[in-house]
Short mmCIF file of C-alpha atoms and ligand atoms in Angstrom, two decimals:
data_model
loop_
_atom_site.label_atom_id
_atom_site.label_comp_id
_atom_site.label_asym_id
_atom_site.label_seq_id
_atom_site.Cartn_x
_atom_site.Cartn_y
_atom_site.Cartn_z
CA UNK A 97 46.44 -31.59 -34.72
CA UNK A 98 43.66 -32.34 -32.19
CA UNK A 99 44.14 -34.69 -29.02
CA UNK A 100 43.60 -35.75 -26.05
CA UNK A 101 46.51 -37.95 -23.50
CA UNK A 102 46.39 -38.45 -20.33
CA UNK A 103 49.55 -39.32 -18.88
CA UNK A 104 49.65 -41.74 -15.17
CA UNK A 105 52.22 -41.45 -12.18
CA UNK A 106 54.93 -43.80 -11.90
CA UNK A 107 58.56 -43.89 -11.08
CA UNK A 108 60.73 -45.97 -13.16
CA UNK A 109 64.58 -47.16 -12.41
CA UNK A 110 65.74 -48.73 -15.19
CA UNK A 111 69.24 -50.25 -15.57
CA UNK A 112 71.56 -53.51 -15.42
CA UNK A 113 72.16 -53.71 -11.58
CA UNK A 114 69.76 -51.77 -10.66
CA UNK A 115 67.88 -54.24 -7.94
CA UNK A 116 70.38 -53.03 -5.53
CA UNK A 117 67.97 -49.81 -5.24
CA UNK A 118 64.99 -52.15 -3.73
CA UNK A 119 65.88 -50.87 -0.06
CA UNK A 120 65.68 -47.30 -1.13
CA UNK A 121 62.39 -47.47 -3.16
CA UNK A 122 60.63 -48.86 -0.03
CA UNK A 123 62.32 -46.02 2.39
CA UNK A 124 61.26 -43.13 -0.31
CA UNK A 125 57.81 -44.88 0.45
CA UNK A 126 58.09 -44.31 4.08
CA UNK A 127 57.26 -48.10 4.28
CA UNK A 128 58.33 -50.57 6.85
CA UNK A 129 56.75 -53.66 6.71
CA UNK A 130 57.23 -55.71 3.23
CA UNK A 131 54.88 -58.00 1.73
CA UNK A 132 57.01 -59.86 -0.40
CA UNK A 133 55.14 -61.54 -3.14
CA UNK A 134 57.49 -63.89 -6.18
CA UNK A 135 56.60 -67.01 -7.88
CA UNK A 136 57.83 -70.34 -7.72
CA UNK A 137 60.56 -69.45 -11.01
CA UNK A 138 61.28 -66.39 -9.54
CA UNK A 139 62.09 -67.35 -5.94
CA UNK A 140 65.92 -67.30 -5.82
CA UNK A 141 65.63 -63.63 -6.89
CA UNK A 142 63.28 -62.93 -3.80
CA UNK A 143 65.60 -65.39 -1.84
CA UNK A 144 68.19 -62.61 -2.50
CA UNK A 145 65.83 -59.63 -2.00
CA UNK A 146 64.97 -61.23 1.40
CA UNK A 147 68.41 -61.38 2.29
CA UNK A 148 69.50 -57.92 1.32
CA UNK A 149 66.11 -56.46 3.46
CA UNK A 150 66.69 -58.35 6.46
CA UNK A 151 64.02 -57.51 9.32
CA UNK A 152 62.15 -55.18 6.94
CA UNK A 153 60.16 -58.20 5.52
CA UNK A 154 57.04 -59.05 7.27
CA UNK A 155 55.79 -62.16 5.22
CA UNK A 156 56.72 -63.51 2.16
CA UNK A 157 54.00 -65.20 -0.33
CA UNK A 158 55.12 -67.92 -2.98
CA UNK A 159 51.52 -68.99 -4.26
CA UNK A 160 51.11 -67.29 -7.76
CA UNK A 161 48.48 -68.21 -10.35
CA UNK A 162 47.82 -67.17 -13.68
CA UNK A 163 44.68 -64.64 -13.99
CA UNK A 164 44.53 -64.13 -9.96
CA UNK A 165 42.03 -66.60 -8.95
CA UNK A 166 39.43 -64.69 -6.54
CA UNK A 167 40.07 -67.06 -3.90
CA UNK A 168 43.71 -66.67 -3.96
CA UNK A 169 43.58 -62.72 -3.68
CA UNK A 170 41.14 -63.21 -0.45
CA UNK A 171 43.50 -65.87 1.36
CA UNK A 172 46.68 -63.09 0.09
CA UNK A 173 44.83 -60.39 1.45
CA UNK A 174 44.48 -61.82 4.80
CA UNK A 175 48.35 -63.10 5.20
CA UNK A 176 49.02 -59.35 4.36
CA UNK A 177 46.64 -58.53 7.17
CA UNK A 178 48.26 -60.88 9.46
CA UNK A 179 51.26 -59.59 8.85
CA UNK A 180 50.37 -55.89 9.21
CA UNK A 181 52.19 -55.04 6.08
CA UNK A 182 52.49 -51.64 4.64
CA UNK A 183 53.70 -52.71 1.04
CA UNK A 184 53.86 -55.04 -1.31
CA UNK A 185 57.36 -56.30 -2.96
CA UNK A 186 56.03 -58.16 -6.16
CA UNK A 187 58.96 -59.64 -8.08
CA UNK A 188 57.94 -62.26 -11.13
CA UNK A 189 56.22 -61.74 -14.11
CA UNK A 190 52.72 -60.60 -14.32
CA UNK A 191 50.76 -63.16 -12.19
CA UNK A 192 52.64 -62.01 -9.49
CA UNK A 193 52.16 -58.31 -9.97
CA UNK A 194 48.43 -59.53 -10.94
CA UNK A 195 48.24 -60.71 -7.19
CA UNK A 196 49.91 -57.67 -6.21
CA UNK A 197 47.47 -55.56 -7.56
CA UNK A 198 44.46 -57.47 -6.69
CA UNK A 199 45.77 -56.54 -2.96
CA UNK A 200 46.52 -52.81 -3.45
CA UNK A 201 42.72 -52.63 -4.89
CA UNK A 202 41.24 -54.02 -1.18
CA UNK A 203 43.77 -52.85 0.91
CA UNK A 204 45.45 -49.58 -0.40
CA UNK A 205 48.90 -50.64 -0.04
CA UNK A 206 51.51 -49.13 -2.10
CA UNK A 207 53.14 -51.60 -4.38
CA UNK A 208 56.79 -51.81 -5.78
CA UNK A 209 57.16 -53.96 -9.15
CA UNK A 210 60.31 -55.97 -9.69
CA UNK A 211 59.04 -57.92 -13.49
CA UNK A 212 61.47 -60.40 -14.75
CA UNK A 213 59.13 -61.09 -18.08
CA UNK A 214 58.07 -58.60 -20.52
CA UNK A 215 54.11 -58.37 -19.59
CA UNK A 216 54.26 -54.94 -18.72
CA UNK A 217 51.55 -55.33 -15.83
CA UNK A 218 53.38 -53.33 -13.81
CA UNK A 219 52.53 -49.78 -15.94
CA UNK A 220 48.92 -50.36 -15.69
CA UNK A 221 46.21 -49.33 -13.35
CA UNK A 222 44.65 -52.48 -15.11
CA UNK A 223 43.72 -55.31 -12.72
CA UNK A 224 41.89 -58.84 -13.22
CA UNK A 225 40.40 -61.28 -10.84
CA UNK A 226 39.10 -64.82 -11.86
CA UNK A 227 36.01 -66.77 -10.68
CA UNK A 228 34.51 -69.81 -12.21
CA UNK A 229 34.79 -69.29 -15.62
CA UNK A 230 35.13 -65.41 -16.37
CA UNK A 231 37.71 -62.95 -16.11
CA UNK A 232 36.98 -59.68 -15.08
CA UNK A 233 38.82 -56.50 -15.28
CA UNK A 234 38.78 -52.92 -14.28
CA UNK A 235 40.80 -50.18 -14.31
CA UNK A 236 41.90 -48.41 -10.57
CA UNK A 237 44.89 -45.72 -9.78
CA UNK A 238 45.29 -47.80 -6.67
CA UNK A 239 46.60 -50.58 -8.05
CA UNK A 240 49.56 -49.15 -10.66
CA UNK A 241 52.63 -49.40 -8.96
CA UNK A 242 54.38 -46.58 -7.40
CA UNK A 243 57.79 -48.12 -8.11
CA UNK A 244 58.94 -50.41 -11.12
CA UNK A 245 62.76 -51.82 -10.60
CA UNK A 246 63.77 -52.93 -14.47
CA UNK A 247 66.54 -54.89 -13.84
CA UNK A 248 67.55 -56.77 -17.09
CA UNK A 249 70.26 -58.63 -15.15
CA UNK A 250 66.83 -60.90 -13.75
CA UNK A 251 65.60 -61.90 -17.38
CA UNK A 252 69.01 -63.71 -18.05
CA UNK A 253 67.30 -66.99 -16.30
CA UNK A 254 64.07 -66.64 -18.41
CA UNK A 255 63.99 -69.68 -20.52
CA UNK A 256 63.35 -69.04 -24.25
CA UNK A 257 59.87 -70.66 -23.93
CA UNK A 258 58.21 -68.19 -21.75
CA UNK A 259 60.70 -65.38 -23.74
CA UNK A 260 59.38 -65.60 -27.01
CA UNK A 261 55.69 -65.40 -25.70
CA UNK A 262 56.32 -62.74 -23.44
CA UNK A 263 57.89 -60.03 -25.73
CA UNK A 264 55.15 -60.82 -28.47
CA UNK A 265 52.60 -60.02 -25.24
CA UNK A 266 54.34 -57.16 -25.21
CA UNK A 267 54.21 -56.34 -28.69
CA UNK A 268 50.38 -57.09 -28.78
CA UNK A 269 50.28 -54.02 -26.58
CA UNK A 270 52.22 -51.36 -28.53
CA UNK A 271 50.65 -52.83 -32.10
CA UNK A 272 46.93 -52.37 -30.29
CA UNK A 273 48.08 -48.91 -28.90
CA UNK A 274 48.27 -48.12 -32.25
CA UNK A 275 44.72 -48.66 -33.73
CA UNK A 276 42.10 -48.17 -30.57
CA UNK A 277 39.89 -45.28 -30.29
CA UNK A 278 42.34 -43.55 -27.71
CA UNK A 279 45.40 -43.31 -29.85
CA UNK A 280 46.89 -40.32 -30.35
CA UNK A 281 50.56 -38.96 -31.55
CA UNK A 282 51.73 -39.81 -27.87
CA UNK A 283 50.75 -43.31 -27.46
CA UNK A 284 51.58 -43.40 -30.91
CA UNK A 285 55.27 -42.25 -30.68
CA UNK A 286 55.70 -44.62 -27.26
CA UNK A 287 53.81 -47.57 -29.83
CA UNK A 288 56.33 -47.13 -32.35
CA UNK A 289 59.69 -47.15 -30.24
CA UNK A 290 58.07 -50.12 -28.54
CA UNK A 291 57.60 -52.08 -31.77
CA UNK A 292 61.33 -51.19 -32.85
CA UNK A 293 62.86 -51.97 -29.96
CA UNK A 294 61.05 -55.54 -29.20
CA UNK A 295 61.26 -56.74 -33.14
CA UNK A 296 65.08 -55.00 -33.01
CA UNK A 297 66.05 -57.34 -29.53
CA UNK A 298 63.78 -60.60 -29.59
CA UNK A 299 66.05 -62.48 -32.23
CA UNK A 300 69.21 -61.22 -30.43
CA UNK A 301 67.97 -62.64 -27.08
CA UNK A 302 66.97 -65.91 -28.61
CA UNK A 303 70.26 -66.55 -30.28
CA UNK A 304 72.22 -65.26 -27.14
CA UNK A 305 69.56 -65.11 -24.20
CA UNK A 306 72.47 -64.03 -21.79
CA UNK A 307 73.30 -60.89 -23.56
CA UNK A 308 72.17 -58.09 -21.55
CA UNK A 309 72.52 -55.88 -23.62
CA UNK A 310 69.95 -57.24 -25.81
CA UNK A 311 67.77 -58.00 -23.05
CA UNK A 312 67.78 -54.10 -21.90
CA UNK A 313 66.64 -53.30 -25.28
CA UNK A 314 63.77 -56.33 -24.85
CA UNK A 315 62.78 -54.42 -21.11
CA UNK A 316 62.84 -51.14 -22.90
CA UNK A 317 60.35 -52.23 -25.19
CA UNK A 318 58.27 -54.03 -23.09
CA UNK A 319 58.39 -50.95 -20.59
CA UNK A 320 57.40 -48.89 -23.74
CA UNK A 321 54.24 -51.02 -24.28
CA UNK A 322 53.32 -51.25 -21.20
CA UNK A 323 52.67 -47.85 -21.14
CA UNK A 324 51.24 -47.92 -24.31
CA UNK A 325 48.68 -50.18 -23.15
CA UNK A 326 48.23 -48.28 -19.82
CA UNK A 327 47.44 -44.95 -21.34
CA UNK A 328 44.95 -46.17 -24.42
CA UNK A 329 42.48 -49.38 -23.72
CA UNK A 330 41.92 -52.98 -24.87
CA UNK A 331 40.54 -53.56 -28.68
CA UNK A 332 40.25 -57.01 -30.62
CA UNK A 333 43.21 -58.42 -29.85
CA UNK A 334 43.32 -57.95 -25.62
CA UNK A 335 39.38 -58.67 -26.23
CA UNK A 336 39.97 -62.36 -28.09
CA UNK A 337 43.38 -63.15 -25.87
CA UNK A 338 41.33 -62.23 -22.69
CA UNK A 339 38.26 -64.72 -23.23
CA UNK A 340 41.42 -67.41 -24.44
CA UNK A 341 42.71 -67.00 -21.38
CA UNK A 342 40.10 -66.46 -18.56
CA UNK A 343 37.43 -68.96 -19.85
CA UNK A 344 39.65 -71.63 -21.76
CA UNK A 345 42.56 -71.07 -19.24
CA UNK A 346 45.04 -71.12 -22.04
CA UNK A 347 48.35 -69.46 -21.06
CA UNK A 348 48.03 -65.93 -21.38
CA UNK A 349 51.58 -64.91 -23.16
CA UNK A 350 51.19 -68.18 -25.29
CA UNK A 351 47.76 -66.74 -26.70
CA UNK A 352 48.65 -63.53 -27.36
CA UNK A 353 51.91 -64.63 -30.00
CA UNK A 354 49.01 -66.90 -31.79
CA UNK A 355 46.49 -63.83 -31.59
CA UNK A 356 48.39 -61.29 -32.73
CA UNK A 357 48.96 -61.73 -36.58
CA UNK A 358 45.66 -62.72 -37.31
CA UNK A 359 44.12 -59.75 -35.27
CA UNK A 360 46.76 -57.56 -37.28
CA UNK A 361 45.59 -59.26 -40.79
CA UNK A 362 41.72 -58.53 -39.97
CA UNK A 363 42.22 -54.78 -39.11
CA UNK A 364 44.67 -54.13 -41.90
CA UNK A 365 42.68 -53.72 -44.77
CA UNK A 366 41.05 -50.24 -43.18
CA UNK A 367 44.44 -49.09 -41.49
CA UNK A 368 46.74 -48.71 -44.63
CA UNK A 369 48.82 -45.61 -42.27
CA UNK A 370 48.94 -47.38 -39.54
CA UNK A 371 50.05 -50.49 -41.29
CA UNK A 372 52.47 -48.84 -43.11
CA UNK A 373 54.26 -47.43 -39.98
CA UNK A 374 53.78 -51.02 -38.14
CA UNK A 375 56.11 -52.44 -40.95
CA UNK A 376 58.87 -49.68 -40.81
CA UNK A 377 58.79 -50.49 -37.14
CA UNK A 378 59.29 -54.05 -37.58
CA UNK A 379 62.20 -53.60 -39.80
CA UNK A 380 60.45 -54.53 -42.73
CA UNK A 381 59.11 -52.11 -44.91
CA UNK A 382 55.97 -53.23 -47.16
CA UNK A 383 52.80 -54.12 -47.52
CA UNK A 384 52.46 -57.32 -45.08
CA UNK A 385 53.18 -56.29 -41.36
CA UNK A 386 50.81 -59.35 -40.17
CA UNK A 387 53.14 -61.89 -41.98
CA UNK A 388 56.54 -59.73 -40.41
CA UNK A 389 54.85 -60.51 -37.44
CA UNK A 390 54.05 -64.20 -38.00
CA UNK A 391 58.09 -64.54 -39.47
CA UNK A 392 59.51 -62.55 -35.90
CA UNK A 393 56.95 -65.46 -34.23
CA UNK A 394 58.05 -68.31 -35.82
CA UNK A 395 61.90 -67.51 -35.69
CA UNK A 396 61.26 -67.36 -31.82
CA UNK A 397 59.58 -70.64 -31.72
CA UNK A 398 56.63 -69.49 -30.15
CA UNK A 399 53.77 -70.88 -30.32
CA UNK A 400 51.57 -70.04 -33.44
CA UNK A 401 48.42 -72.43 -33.46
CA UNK A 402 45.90 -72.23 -30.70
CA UNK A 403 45.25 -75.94 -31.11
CA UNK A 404 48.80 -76.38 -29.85
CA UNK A 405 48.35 -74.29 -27.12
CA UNK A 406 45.06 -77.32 -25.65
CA UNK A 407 41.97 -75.48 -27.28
CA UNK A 408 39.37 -77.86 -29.06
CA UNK A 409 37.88 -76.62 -31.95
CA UNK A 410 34.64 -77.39 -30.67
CA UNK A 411 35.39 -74.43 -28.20
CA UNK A 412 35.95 -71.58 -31.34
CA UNK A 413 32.33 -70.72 -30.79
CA UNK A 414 31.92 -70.23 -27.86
CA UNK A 415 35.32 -68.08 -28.34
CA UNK A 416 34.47 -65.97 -31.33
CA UNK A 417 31.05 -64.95 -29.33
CA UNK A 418 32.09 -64.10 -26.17
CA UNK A 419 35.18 -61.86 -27.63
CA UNK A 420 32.17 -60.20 -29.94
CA UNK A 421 30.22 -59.40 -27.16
CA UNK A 422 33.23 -57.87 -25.35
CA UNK A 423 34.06 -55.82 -28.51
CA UNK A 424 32.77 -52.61 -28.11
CA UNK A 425 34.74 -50.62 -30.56
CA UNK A 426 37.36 -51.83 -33.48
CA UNK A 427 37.98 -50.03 -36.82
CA UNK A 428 36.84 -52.35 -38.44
CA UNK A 429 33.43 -54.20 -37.89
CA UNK A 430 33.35 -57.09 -35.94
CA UNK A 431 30.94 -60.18 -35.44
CA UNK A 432 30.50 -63.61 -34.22
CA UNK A 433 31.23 -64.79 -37.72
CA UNK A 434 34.33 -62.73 -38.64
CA UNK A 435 35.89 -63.38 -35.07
CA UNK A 436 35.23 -67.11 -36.26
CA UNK A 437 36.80 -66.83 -39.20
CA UNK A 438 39.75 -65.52 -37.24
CA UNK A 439 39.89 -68.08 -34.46
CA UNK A 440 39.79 -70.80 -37.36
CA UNK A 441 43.10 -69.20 -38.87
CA UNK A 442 44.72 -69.24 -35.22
CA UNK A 443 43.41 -72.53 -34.85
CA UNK A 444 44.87 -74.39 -37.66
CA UNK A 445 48.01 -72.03 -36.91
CA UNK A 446 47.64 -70.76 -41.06
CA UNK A 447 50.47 -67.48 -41.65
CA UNK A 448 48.52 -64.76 -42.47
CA UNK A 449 48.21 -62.91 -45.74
CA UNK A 450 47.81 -59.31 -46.99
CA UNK A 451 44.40 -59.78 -48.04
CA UNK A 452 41.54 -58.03 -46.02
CA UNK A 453 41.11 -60.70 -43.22
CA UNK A 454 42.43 -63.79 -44.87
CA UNK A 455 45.33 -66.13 -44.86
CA UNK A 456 47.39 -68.13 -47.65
P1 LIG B 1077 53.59 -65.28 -15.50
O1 LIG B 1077 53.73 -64.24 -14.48
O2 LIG B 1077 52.71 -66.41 -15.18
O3 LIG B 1077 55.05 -65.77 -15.88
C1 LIG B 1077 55.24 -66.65 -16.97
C2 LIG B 1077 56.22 -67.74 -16.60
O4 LIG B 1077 57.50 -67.15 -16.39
C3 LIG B 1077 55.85 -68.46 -15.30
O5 LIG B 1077 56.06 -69.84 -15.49
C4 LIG B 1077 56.87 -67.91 -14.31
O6 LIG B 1077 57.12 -68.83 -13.31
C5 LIG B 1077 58.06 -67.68 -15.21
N1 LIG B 1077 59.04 -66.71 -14.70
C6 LIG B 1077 58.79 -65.47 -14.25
N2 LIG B 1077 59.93 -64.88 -13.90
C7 LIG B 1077 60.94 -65.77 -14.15
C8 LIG B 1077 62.36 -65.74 -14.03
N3 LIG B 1077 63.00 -64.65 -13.59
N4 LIG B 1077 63.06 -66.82 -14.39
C9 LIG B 1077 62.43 -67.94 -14.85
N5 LIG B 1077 61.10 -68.01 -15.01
C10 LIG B 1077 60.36 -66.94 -14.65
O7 LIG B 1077 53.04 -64.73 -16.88
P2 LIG B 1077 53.22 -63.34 -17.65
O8 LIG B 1077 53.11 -63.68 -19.06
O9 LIG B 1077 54.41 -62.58 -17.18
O10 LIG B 1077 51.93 -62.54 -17.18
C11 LIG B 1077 50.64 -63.03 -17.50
C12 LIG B 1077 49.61 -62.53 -16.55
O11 LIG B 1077 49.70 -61.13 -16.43
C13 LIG B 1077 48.19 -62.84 -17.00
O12 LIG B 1077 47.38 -63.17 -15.91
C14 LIG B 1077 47.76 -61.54 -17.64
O13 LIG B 1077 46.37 -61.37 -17.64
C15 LIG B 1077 48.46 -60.54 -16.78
N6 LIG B 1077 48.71 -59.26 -17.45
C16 LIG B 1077 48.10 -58.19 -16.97
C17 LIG B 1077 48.31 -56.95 -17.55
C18 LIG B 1077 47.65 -55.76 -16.95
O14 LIG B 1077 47.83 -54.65 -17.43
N7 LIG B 1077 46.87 -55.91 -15.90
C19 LIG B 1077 49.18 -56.81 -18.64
C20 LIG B 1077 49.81 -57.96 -19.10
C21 LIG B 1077 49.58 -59.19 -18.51
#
C-alpha cells in the first residue's frame, strides 16, 4: 500500500442539543465581538443565538446569496469592519458559510459554522466568489472553520425540497472522493461511511422529516463528505455542477441531484472497483450504482432534469465546453462532445443505464 493524506484542523461538536455550546466555542476562541451571519430561512435560529449571547454580538448580517456575489462579500466585509468584530457566527446552509468564508479570506477572522443543510461547506478550506458571469474558487486554510456546531435538532425545519437536494450535494462529494486523483484508503474509508449513512437516512427523513434520529445519521453523512471533499479535490461532477451554477445561476444543491447519476454512468465503465463498492454502499449490491442513485433521487422527489431546474437547451454548449475546459483530470477521458452527450441525458432528465456513458 502506497499513499499520500493530508489531514486539515477542525473541531467538531456533534450532537442533538448541542447549539447550547455556541457561547463556549467563541470563549475557547478568545473572541469577543460576534459577527453573526444567518439567512433569511435560518433567522429564528440566529434570533435565538442572539438571545442566548446577549452583548457579545457586535452586528448581525441577514443578506445571503447563493455563490457569494463579489459585491456582497465587499459591503460584508466592511459592516464587519464597522463593527470591529473578531469572529464570525455563520449559521444557515452553505451560502451563508460561503459569505463567511469569503470574509475570513480578507480579514483573518476566525469563523464558527452552525449548517442547518447538508452542504458540508463548513469542512472545507474551499471558498468561491462570483462576478459577472464566472465563479471562481480557491482553496485557503484561512477560511475552514475553526468550529462546526452539528446540531441535528436545526434541520427539523428544513423543508423536504431543499432536503432531498442537499443530502444528494452531499453525496456528490463522498461518490467524487472516491474516483479523483487524490483518493486514497482514507478518503476512501470516510467516502464509503458517507455514502452509507446518507443513502441509509435520506428516505427515513423524507417519510418522517422530524425524526432526529434519522436526521443525525443525514448530518453524519454529510459531515463525512464534507471532509471527503475537503481532503481530495473537485473532478467531473463539482467541474459540470460548478459552471451550472456560477454561469447559468441554477441552484447549486438542485444541480448537483440532476448531475450526479449521469456523471456516475460516464465514469463507470473504467471504475468496475470503485463501482462495485459505490453499490454495497448504497444498499444495493450490483452492477448499476448510477441507476441506485437515480432510484434514492427520484424517491426523494428531487429534481432530476436540468430543464426543470430553468436551463435552455440552447445553453448545453456553452455548458459541456466550459466544464471541459475546467476538467483537468478524470479517469476517464473527457471532451466537449462527451460532456454534451451528458448534459443532453440531464437535460431531458433520461435514468441512466449500465452501459459505458449511456442511458435507457
Ligand atoms: P443555501 O445555503 O442557499 O441553502 C439552501 C436553502 O435552504 C435556502 O433557501 C436557505 O434559506 C434554506 N435553509 C437553510 N437553512 C434552513 C433552515 N434551518 N430551515 C429552513 N430553510 C433553511 O444552499 P446550500 O445548498 O446549503 O449551499 C449551496 C452553496 O454552498 C453554493 O453556493 C455552493 O457553491 C456552496 N458550497 C460550497 C462548498 C465548499 O466547499 N466551499 C461545498 C458545498 C457547497
Amino acid at each position: 500500500m502506497r499513499f499520500t493524506y493530508e489531514s486539515l484542523p477542525g473541531r467538531i461538536v456533534f450532537g442533538a442539543g448541542r447549539r447550547s455550546e455556541l457561547p463556549t466555542e467563541i470563549e475557547r476562541l478568545g473572541a469577543t465581538r460576534v459577527f453573526l451571519i444567518s439567512d433569511g430561512q435560518a433567522k429564528a435560529i440566529a434570533d435565538d443565538f442572539a438571545g442566548t449571547l446577549g452583548a457579545l454580538v457586535a452586528a448581525r448580517w441577514d443578506e445571503v446569496v447563493q455563490h457569494v456575489p463579489v459585491e456582497l462579500a465587499e459591503r460584508a466585509r466592511a459592516a464587519v469592519a464597522d463593527a470591529g468584530a473578531d469572529v464570525v457566527v455563520t449559521v444557515g446552509g452553505g451560502s451563508s458559510t460561503g459569505l463567511a468564508k469569503a470574509i475570513a479570506l480578507t480579514t483573518g477572522l476566525p469563523i464558527v459554522a452552525v449548517p442547518t443543510t447538508y452542504a458540508g461547506s463548513e469542512q472545507t478550506t474551499i471558498y468561491g466568489l462570483t462576478g459577472g458571469r464566472h465563479k471562481q474558487t480557491g482553496r485557503d486554510l484561512v477560511v475552514l472553520p475553526k468550529a462546526v456546531i452539528y446540531d441535528p435538532e436545526l434541520t427539523l425545519g428544513l423543508p423536504p425540497s431543499v432536503t432531498g437536494p442537499s443530502a444528494c450535494n452531499a453525496l456528490a462529494h463522498s461518490v467524487e472522493a472516491l474516483w479523483v486523483k487524490e483518493a486514497n484508503p482514507v478518503t476512501t474509508a470516510l467516502s464509503l461511511e458517507g455514502i452509507r449513512a446518507i443513502a441509509a437516512s435520506l428516505p427515513r427523513v423524507m417519510a418522517a422529516p422530524d425524526d432526529v434520529d434519522a436526521r443525525s445519521r443525514l448530518m453524519y453523512g454529510a459531515y463525512l463528505s464534507g471532509v471527503a471533499l475537503a481532503t481530495t479535490s473537485a473532478g467531473l461532477h463539482h467541474k459540470i455542477t460548478h459552471v451550472l451554477g456560477g454561469t447559468f445561476n441554477l441552484v447549486h444543491a438542485d444541480a448537483h441531484s440532476v448531475v450526479l447519476p449521469h456523471a456516475v454512468a460516464y465514469n463507470a465503465p473504467v471504475l468496475p472497483e470503485e463501482m462495485t463498492r459505490l453499490a454495497e454502499a448504497l444498499g444495493t449490491p450490483g452492477d448499476d450504482p448510477a441507476g441506485a442513485l437515480w432510484d434514492l433521487a427520484t424517491a426523494s422527489n428531487v429534481p432530476t432534469s436540468l430543464a426543470a431546474l430553468g436551463l435552455e437547451r440552447g445553453q448545453l454548449a456553452e455548458a459541456a465546453s466550459r466544464a471541459a475546459a475546467e476538467i483537468t483530470d478524470n479517469p476517464r477521458p473527457v471532451d466537449d462532445a462527451a460532456l454534451l452527450g451528458l448534459l443532453e441525458r440531464a437535460f431531458d432528465g433520461l435514468r441512466p443505464s449500465s452501459e459505458p456513458g449511456g442511458s435507457s
